[in-house]
mmCIF file of N, CA, C and O in Angstrom:
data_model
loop_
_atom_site.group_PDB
_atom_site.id
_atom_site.type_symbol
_atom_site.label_atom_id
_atom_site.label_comp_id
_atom_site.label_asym_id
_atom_site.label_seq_id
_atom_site.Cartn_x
_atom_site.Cartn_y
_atom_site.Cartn_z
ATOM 1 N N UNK A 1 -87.930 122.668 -168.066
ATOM 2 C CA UNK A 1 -88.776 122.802 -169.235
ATOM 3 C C UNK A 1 -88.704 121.492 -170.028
ATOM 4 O O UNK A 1 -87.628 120.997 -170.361
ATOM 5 N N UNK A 2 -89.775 121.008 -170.285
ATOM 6 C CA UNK A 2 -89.592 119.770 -171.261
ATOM 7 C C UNK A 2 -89.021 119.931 -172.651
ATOM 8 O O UNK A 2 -89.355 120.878 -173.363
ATOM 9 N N UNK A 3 -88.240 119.092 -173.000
ATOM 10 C CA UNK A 3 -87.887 118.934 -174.319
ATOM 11 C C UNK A 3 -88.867 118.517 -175.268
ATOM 12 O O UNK A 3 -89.741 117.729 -174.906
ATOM 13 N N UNK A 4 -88.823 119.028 -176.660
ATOM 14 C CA UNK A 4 -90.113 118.459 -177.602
ATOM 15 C C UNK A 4 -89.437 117.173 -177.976
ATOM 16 O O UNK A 4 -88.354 116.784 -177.540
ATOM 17 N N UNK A 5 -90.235 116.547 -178.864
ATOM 18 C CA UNK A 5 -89.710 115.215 -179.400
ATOM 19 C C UNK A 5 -89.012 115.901 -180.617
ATOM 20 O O UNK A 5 -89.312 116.990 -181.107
ATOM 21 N N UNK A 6 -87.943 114.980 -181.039
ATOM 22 C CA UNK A 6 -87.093 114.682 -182.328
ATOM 23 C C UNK A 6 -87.650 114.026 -183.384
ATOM 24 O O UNK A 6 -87.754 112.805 -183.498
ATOM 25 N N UNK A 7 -88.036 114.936 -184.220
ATOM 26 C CA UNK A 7 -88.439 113.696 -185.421
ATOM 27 C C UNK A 7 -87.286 113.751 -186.750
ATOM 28 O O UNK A 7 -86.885 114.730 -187.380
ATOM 29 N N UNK A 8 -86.930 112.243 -186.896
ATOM 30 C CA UNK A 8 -86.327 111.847 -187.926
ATOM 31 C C UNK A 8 -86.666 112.319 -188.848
ATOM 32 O O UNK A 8 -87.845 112.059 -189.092
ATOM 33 N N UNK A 9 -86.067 113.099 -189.733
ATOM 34 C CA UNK A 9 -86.740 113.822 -191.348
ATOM 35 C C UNK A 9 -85.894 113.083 -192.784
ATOM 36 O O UNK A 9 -85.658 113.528 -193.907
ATOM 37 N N UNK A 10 -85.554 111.577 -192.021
ATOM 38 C CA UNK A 10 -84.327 111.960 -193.140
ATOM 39 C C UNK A 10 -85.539 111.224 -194.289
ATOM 40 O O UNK A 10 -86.692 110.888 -194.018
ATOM 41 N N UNK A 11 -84.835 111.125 -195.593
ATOM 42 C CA UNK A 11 -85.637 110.876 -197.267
ATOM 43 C C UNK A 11 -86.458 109.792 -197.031
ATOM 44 O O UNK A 11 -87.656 109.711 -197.302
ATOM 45 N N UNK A 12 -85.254 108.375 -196.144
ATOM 46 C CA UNK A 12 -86.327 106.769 -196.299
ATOM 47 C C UNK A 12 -87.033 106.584 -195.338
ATOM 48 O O UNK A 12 -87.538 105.466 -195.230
ATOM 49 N N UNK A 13 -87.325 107.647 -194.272
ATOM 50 C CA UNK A 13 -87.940 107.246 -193.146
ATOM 51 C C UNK A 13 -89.606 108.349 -193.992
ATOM 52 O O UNK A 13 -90.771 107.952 -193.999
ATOM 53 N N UNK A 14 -89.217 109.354 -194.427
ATOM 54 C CA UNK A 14 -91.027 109.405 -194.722
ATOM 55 C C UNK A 14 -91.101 108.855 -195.930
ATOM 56 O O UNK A 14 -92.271 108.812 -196.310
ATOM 57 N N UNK A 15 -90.114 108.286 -196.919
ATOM 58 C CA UNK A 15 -90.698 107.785 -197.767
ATOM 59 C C UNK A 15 -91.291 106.148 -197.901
ATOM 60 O O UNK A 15 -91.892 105.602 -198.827
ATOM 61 N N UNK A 16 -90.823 105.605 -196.488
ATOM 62 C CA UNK A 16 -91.316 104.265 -195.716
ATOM 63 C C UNK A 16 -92.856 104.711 -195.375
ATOM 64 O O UNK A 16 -93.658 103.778 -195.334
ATOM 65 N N UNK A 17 -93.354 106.004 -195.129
ATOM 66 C CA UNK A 17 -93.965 106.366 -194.434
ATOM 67 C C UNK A 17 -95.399 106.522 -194.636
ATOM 68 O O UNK A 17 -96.490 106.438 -194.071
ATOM 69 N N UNK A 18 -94.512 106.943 -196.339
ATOM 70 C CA UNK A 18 -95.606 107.635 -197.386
ATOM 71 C C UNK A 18 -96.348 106.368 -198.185
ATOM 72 O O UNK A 18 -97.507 106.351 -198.600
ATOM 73 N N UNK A 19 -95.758 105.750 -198.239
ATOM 74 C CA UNK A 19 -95.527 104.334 -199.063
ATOM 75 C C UNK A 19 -96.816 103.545 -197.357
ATOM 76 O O UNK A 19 -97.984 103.253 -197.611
ATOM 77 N N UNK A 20 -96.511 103.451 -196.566
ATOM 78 C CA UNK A 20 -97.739 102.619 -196.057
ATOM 79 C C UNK A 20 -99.070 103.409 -196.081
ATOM 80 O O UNK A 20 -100.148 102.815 -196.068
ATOM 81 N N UNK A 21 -98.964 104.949 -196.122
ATOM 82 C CA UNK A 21 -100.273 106.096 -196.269
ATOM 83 C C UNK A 21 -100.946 105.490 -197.273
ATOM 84 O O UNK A 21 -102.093 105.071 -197.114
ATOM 85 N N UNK A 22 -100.114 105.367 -198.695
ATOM 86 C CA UNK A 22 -100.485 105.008 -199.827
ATOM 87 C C UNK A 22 -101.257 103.746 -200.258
ATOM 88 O O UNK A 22 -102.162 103.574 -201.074
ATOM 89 N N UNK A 23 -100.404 102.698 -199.202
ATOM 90 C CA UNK A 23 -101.249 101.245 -199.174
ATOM 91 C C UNK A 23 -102.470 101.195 -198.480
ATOM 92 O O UNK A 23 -103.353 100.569 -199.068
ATOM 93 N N UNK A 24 -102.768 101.689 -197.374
ATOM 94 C CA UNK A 24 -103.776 101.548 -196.539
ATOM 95 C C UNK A 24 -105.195 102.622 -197.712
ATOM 96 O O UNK A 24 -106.365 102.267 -197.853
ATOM 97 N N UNK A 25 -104.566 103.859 -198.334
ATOM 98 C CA UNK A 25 -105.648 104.642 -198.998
ATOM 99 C C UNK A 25 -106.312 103.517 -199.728
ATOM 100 O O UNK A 25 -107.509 103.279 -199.565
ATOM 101 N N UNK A 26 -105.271 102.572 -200.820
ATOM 102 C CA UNK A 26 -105.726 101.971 -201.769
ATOM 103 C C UNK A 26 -106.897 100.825 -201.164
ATOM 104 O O UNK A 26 -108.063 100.700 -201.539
ATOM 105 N N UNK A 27 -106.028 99.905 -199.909
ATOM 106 C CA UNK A 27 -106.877 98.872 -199.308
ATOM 107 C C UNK A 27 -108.493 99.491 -198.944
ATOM 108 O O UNK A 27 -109.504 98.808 -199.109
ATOM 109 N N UNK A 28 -108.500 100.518 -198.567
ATOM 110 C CA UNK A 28 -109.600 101.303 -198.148
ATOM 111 C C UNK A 28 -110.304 100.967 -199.327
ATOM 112 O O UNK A 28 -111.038 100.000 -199.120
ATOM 113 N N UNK A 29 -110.360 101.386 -200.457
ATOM 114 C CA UNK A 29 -110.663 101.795 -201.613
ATOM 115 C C UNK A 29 -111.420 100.834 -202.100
ATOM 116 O O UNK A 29 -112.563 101.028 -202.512
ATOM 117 N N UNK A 30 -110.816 99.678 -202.090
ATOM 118 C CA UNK A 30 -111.798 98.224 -202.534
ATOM 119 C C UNK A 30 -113.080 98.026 -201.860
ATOM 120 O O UNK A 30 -114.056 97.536 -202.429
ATOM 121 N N UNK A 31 -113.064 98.520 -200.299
ATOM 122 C CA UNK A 31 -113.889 98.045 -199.598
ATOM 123 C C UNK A 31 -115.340 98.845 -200.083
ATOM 124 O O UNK A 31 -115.308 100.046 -199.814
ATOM 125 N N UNK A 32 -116.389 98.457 -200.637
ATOM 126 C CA UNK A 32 -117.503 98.708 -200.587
ATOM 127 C C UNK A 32 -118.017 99.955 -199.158
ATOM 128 O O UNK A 32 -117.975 99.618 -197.975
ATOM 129 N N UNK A 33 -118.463 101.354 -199.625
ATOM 130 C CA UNK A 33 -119.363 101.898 -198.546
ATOM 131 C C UNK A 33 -120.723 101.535 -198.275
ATOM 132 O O UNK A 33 -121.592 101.569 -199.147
ATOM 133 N N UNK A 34 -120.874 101.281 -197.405
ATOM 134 C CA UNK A 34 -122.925 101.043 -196.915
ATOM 135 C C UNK A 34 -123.646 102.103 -197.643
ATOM 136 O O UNK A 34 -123.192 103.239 -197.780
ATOM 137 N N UNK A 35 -124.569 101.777 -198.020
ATOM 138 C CA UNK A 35 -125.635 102.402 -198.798
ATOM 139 C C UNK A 35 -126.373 103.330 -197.778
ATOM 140 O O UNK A 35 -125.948 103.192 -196.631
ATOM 141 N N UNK A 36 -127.573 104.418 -197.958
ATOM 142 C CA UNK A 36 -128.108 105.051 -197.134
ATOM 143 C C UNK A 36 -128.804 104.239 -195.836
ATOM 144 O O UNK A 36 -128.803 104.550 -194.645
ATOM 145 N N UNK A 37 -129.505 102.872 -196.642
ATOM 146 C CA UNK A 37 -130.291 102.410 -196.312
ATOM 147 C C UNK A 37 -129.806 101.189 -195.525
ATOM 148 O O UNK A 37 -130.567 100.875 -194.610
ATOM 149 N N UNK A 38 -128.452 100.249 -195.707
ATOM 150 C CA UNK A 38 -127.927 100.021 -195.167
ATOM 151 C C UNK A 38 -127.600 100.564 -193.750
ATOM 152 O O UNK A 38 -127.691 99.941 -192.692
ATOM 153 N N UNK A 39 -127.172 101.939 -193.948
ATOM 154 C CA UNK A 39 -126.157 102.417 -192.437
ATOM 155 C C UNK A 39 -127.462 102.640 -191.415
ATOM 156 O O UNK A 39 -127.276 102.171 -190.293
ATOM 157 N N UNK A 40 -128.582 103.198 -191.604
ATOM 158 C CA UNK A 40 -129.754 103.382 -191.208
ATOM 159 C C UNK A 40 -130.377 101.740 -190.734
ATOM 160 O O UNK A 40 -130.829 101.675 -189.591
ATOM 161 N N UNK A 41 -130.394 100.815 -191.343
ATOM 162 C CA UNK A 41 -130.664 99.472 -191.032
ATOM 163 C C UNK A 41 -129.658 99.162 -189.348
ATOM 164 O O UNK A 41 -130.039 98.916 -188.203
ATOM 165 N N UNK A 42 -128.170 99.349 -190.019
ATOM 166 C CA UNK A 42 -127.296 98.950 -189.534
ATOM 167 C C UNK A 42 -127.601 99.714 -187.872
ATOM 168 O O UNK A 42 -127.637 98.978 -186.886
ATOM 169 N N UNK A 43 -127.821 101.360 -187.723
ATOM 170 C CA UNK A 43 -128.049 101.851 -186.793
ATOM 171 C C UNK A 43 -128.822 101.186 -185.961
ATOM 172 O O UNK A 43 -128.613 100.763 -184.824
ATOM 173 N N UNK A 44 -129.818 101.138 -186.716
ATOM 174 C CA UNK A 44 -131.362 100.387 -185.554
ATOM 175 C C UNK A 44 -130.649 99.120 -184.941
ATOM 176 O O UNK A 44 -130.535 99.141 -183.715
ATOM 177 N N UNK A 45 -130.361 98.484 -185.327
ATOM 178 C CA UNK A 45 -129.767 97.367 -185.315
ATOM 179 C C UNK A 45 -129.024 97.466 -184.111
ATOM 180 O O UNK A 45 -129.179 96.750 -183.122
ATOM 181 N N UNK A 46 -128.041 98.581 -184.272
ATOM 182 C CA UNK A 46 -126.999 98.755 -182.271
ATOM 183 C C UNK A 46 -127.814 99.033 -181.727
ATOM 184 O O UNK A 46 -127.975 98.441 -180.660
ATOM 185 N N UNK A 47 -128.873 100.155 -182.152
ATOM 186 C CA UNK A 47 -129.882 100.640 -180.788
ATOM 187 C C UNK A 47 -130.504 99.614 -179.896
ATOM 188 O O UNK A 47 -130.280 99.431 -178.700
ATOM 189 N N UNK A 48 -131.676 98.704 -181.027
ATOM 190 C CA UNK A 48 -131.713 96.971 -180.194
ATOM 191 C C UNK A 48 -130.837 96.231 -179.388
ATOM 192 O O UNK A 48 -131.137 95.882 -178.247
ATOM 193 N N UNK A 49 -129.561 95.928 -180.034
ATOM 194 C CA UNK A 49 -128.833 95.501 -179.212
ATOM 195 C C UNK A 49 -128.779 96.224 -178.166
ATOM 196 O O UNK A 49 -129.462 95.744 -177.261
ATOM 197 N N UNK A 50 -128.143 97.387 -177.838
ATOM 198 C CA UNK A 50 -127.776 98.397 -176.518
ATOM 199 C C UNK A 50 -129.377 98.267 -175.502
ATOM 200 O O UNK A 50 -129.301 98.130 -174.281
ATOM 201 N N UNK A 51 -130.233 98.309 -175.955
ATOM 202 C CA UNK A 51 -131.704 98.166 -175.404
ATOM 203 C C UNK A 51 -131.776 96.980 -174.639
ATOM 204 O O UNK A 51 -131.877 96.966 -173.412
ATOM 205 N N UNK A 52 -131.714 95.777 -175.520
ATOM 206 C CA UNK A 52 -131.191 94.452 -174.774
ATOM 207 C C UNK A 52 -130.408 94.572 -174.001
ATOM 208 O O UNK A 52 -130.738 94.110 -172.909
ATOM 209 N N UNK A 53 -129.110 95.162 -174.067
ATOM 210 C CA UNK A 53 -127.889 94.717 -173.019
ATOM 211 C C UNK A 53 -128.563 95.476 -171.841
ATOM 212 O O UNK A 53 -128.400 94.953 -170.738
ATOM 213 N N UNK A 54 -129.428 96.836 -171.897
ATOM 214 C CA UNK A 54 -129.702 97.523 -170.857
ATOM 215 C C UNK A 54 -130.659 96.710 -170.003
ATOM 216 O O UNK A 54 -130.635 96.958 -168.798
ATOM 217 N N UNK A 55 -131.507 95.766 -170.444
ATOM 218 C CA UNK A 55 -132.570 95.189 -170.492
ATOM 219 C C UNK A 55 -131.958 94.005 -169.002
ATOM 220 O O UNK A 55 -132.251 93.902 -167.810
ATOM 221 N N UNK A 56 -130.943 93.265 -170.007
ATOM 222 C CA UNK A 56 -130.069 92.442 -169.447
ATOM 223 C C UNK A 56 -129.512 92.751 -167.911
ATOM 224 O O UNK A 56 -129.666 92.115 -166.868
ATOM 225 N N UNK A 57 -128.805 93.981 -168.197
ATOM 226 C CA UNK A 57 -128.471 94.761 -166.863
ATOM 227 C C UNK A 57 -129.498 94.804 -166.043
ATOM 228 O O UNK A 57 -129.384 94.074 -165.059
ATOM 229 N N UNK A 58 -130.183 95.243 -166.102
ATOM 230 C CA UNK A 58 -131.607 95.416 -164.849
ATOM 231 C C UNK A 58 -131.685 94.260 -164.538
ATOM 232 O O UNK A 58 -131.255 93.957 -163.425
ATOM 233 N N UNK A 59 -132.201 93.314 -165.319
ATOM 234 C CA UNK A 59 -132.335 92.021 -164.663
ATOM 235 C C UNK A 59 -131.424 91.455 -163.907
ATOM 236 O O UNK A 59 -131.841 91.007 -162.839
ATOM 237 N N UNK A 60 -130.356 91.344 -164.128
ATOM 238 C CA UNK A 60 -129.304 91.030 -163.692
ATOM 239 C C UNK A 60 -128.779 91.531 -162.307
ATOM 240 O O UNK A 60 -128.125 90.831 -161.534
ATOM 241 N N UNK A 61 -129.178 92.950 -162.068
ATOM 242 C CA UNK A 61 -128.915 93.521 -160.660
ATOM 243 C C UNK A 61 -130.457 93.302 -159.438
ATOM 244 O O UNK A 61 -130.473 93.328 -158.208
ATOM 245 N N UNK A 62 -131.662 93.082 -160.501
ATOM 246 C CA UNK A 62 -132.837 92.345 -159.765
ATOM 247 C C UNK A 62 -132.827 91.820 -158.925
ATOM 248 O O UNK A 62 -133.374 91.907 -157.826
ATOM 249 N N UNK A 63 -131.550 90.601 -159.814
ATOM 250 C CA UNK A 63 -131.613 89.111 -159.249
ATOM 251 C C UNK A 63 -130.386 88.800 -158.475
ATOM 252 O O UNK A 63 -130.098 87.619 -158.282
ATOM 253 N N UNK A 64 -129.551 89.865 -157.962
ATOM 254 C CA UNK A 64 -128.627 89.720 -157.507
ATOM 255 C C UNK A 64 -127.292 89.058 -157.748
ATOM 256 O O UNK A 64 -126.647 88.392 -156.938
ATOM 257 N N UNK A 65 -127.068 89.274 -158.670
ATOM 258 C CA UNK A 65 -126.193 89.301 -159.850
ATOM 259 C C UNK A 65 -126.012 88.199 -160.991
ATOM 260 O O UNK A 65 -125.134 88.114 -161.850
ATOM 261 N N UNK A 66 -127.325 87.223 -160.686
ATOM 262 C CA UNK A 66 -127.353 85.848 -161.715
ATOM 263 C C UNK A 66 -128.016 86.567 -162.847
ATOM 264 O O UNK A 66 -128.720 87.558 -162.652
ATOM 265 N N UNK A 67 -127.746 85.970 -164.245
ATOM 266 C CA UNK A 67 -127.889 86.777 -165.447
ATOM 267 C C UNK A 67 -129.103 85.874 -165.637
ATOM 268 O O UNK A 67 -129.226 84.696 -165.302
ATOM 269 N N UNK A 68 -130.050 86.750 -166.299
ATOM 270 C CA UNK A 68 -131.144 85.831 -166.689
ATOM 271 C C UNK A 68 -130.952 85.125 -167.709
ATOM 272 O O UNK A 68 -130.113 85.287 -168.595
ATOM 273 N N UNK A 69 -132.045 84.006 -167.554
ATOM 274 C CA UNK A 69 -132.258 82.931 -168.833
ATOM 275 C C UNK A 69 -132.464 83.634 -170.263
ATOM 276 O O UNK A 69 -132.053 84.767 -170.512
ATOM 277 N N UNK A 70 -132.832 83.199 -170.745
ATOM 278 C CA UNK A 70 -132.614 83.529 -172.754
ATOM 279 C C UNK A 70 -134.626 84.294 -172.484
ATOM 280 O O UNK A 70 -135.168 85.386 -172.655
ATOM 281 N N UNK A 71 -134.981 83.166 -172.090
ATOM 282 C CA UNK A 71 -136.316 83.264 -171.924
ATOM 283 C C UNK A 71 -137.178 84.537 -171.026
ATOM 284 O O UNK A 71 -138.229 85.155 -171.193
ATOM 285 N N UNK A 72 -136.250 84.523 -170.160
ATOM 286 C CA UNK A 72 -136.802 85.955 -168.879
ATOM 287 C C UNK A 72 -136.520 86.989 -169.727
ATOM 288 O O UNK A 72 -137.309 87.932 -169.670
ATOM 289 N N UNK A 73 -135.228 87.108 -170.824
ATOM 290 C CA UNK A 73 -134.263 87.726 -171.363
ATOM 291 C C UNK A 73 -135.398 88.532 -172.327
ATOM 292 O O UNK A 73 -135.876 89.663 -172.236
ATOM 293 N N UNK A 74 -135.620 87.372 -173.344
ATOM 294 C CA UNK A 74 -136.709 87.527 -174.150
ATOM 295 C C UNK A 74 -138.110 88.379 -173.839
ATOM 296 O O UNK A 74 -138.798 89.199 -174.447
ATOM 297 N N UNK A 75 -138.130 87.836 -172.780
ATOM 298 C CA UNK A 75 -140.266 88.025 -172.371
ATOM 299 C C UNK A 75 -139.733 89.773 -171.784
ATOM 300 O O UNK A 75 -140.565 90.655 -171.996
ATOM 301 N N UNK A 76 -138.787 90.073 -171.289
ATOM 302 C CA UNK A 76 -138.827 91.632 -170.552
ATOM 303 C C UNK A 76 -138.081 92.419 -172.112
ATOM 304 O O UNK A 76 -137.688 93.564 -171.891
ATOM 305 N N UNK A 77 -137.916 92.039 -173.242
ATOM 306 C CA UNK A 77 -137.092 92.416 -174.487
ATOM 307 C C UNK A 77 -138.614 92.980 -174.975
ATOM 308 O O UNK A 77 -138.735 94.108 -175.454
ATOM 309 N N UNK A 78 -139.991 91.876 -174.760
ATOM 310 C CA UNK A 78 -140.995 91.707 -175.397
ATOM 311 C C UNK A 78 -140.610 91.070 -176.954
ATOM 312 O O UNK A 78 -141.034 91.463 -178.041
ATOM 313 N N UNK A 79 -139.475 89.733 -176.611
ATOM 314 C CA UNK A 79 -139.731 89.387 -177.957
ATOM 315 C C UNK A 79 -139.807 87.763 -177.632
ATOM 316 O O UNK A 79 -140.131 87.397 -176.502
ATOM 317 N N UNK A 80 -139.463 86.713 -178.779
ATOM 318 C CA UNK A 80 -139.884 85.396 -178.384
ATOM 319 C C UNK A 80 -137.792 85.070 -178.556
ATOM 320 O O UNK A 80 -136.830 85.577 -179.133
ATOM 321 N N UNK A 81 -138.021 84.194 -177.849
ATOM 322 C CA UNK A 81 -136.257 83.521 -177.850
ATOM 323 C C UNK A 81 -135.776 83.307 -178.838
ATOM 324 O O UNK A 81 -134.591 83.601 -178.995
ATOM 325 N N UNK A 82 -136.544 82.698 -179.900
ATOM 326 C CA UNK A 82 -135.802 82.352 -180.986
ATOM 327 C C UNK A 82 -135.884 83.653 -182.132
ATOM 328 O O UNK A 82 -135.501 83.293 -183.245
ATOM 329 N N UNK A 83 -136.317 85.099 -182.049
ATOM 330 C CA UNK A 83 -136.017 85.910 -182.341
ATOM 331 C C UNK A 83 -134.938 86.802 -181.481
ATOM 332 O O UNK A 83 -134.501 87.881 -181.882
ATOM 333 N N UNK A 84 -134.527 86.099 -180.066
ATOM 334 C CA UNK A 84 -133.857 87.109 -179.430
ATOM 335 C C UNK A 84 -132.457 86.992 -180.054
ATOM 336 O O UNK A 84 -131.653 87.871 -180.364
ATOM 337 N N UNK A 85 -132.381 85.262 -180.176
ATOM 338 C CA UNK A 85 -131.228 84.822 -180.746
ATOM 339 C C UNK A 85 -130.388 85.365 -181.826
ATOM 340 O O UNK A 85 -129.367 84.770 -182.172
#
């Protein structure tokens, strides 16, 4: 039968413990949340990317495993290079 684990209970080990819970809540705290409109921006934003990388992939197994140019990259994205960038 397996043994459970041992946990240390003594006073300075959760109060080491409690004390980094406490720092990380606060650090959290400063950081600004994304707005509605932000996280919604932010979404579309991976979907494109992931679209591209899928985009990328196809081409890439096309051509027998050479990755396409920026440009092939672009024109099958349907966008221009210096927006793919």
């Amino acid at each position: 039968m397996p043994s459970l684990p041992v946990f240390n209970s003594d006073s300075a080990s959760m109060a080491a413990g409690s004390d980094l819970v406490r720092s990380y809540l606060r650090d959290i705290g400063r950081v600004p949340l994304l707005s509605h409109e932000q996280e919604i921006t932010l979404g579309r934003q991976v979907q494109e990317l992931m679209a591209i990388e899928e985009i990328e992939l196809e081409l890439t197994m096309r051509a027998g495993g050479s990755k396409p140019s920026e440009a092939e990259l672009a024109a099958a994205a349907g966008l221009t290079p210096a927006v793919l960038k």
